[in-house]
Coordinates of C-alpha atoms in Angstrom, one line a residue:
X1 CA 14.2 -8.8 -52.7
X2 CA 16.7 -8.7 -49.6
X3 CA 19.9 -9.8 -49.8
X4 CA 19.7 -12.2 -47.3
X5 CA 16.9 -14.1 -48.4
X6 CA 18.8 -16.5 -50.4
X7 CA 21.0 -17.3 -47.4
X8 CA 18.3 -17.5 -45.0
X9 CA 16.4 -20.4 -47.4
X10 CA 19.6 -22.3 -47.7
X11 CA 20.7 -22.3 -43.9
X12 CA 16.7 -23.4 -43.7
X13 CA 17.4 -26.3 -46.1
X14 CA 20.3 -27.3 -44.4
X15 CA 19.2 -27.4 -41.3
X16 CA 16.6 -29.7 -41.9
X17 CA 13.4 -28.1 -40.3
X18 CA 10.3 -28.6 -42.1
X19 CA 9.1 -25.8 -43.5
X20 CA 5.4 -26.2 -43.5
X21 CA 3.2 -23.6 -42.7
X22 CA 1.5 -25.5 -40.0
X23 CA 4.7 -26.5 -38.3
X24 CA 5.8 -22.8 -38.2
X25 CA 2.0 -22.0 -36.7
X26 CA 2.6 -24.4 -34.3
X27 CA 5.8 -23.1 -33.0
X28 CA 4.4 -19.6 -33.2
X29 CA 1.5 -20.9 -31.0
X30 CA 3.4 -22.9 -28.4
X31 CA 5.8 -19.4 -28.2
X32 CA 2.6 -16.9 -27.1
X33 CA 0.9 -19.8 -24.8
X34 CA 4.5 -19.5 -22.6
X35 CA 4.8 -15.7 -23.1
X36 CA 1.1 -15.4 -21.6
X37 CA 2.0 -17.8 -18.5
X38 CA 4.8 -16.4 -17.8
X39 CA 2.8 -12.5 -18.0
X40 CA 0.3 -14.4 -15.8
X41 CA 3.2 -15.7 -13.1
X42 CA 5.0 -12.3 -13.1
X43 CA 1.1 -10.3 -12.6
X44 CA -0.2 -13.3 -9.9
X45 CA 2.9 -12.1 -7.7
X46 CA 2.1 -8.6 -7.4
X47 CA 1.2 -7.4 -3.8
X48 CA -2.4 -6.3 -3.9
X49 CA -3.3 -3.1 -2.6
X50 CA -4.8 -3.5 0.9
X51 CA -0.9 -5.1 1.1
X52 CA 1.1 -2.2 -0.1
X53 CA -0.8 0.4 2.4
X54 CA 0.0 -2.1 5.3
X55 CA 3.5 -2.1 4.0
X56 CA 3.9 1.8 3.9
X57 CA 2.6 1.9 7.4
X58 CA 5.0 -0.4 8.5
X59 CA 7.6 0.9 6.8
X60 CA 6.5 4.4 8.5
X61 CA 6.3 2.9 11.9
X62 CA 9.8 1.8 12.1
X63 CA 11.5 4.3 9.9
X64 CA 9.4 7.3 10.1
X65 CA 10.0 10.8 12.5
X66 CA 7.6 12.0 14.9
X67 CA 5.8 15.4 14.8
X68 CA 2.5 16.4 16.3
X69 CA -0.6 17.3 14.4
X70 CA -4.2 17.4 14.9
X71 CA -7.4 15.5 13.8
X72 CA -9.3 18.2 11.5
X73 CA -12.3 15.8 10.2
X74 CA -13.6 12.2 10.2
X75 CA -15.5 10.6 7.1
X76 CA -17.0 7.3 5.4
X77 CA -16.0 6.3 1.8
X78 CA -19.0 8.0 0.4
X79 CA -17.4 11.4 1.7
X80 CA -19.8 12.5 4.1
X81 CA -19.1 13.1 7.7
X82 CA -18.8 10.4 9.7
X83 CA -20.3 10.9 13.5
X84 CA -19.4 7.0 13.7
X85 CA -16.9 5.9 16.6
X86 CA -14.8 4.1 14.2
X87 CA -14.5 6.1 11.1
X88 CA -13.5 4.7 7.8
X89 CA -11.1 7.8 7.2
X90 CA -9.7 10.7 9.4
X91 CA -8.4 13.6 7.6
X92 CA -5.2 15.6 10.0
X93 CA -2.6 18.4 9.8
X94 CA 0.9 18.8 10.3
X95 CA 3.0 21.0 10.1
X96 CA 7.2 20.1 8.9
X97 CA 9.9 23.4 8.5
X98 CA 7.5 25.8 7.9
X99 CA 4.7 23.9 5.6
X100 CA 1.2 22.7 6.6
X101 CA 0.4 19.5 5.3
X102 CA -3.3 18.4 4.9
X103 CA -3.2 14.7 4.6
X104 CA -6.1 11.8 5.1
X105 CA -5.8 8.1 5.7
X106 CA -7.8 5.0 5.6
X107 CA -8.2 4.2 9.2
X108 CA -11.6 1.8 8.3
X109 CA -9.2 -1.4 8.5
X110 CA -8.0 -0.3 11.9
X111 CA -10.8 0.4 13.7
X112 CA -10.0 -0.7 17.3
X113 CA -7.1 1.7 17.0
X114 CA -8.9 4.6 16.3
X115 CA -12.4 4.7 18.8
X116 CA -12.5 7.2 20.9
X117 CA -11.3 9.8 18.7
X118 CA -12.2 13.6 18.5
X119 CA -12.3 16.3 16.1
X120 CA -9.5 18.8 16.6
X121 CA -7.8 16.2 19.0
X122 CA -3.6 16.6 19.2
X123 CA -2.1 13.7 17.5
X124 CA 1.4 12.3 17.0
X125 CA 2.3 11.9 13.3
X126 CA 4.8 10.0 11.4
X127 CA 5.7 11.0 8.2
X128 CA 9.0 10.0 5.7
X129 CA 11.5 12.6 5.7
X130 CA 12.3 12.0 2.4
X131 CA 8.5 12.6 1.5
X132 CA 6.9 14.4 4.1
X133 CA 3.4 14.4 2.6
X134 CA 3.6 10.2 3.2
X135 CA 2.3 9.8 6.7
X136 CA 0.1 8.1 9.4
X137 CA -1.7 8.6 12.5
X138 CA -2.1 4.9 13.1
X139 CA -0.7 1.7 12.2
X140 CA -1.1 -1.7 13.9
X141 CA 1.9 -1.6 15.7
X142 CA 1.7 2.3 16.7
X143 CA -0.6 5.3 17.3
X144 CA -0.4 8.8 17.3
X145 CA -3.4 9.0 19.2
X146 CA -3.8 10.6 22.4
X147 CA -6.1 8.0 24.2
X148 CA -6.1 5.9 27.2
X149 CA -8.0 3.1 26.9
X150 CA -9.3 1.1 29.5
X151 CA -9.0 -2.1 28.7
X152 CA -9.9 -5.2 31.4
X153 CA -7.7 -8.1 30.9
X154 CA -9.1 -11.3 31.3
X155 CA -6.4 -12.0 34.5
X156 CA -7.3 -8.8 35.7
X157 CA -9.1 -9.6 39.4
X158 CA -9.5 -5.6 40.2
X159 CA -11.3 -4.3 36.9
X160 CA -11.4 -0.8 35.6
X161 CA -14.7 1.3 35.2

């Protein structure tokens, strides 16, 4: 028997908590109903992941560096070619001191900001210099598109064609 088992069953006595099984069940119950709620707090606050990739391309639009690249190849989800105006993801190359980088992104939650778009068209990229493989050809605030678009505002009283 440990040594300390005699002194743990007299500080127990004197303290004057019930030693019934039921009690200590109890206790042990309440304890892992406020560790779970407070698992389920911490994992409710997480940013889902449609929010982290608009964070990383915000975080590239104001802090990334400018090279130029081009579009190699559009695609759907499925991975087959996408002939669509608005593709769901448009796969580019850059090149940074010397080393090519092959890199895709999800453009299908952006897709007034990328119709119009051609295959082997020269794009502007931003990538993190820290990580030069993390980069974007578009973003809601920027685009490294080459594009004009005619738009027709709604004050406009001599309207493009």
């Amino acid at each position: 028997m440990a040594p300390f088992l005699p002194h743990l069953s007299r500080l127990l006595q004197q303290s004057r908590i019930p030693a019934h099984p039921r009690i200590a069940a109890g206790v042990a119950a309440g304890i892992a109903a406020a560790g779970c709620g407070v698992w389920l707090y911490i994992r409710s606050r997480r940013p889902s992941a449609i929010e982290l990739e608009r964070r990383r391309r915000e975080y590239l639009t104001l802090h990334g560096r400018i090279t130029d690249g081009s579009i190699v190849d559009a695609r759907s989800h499925d991975g087959t070619e996408s002939i669509s105006p608005t593709p769901d993801v448009l796969l580019f190359r850059y090149r940074i001191a010397g080393v090519t980088y092959d890199c895709a992104q999800d453009v299908s939650l952006l897709p007034e900001c990328t119709a119009g778009y051609r295959i082997d068209q020269p794009v502007q990229v931003r990538y993190d210099p820290r990580n030069p493989g993390n980069s974007i050809i578009v973003s809601e605030d920027w685009s490294g598109l080459r594009m004009n678009p005619q738009r027709v505002l709604p004050f406009d009283t001599n309207p493009r064609s």
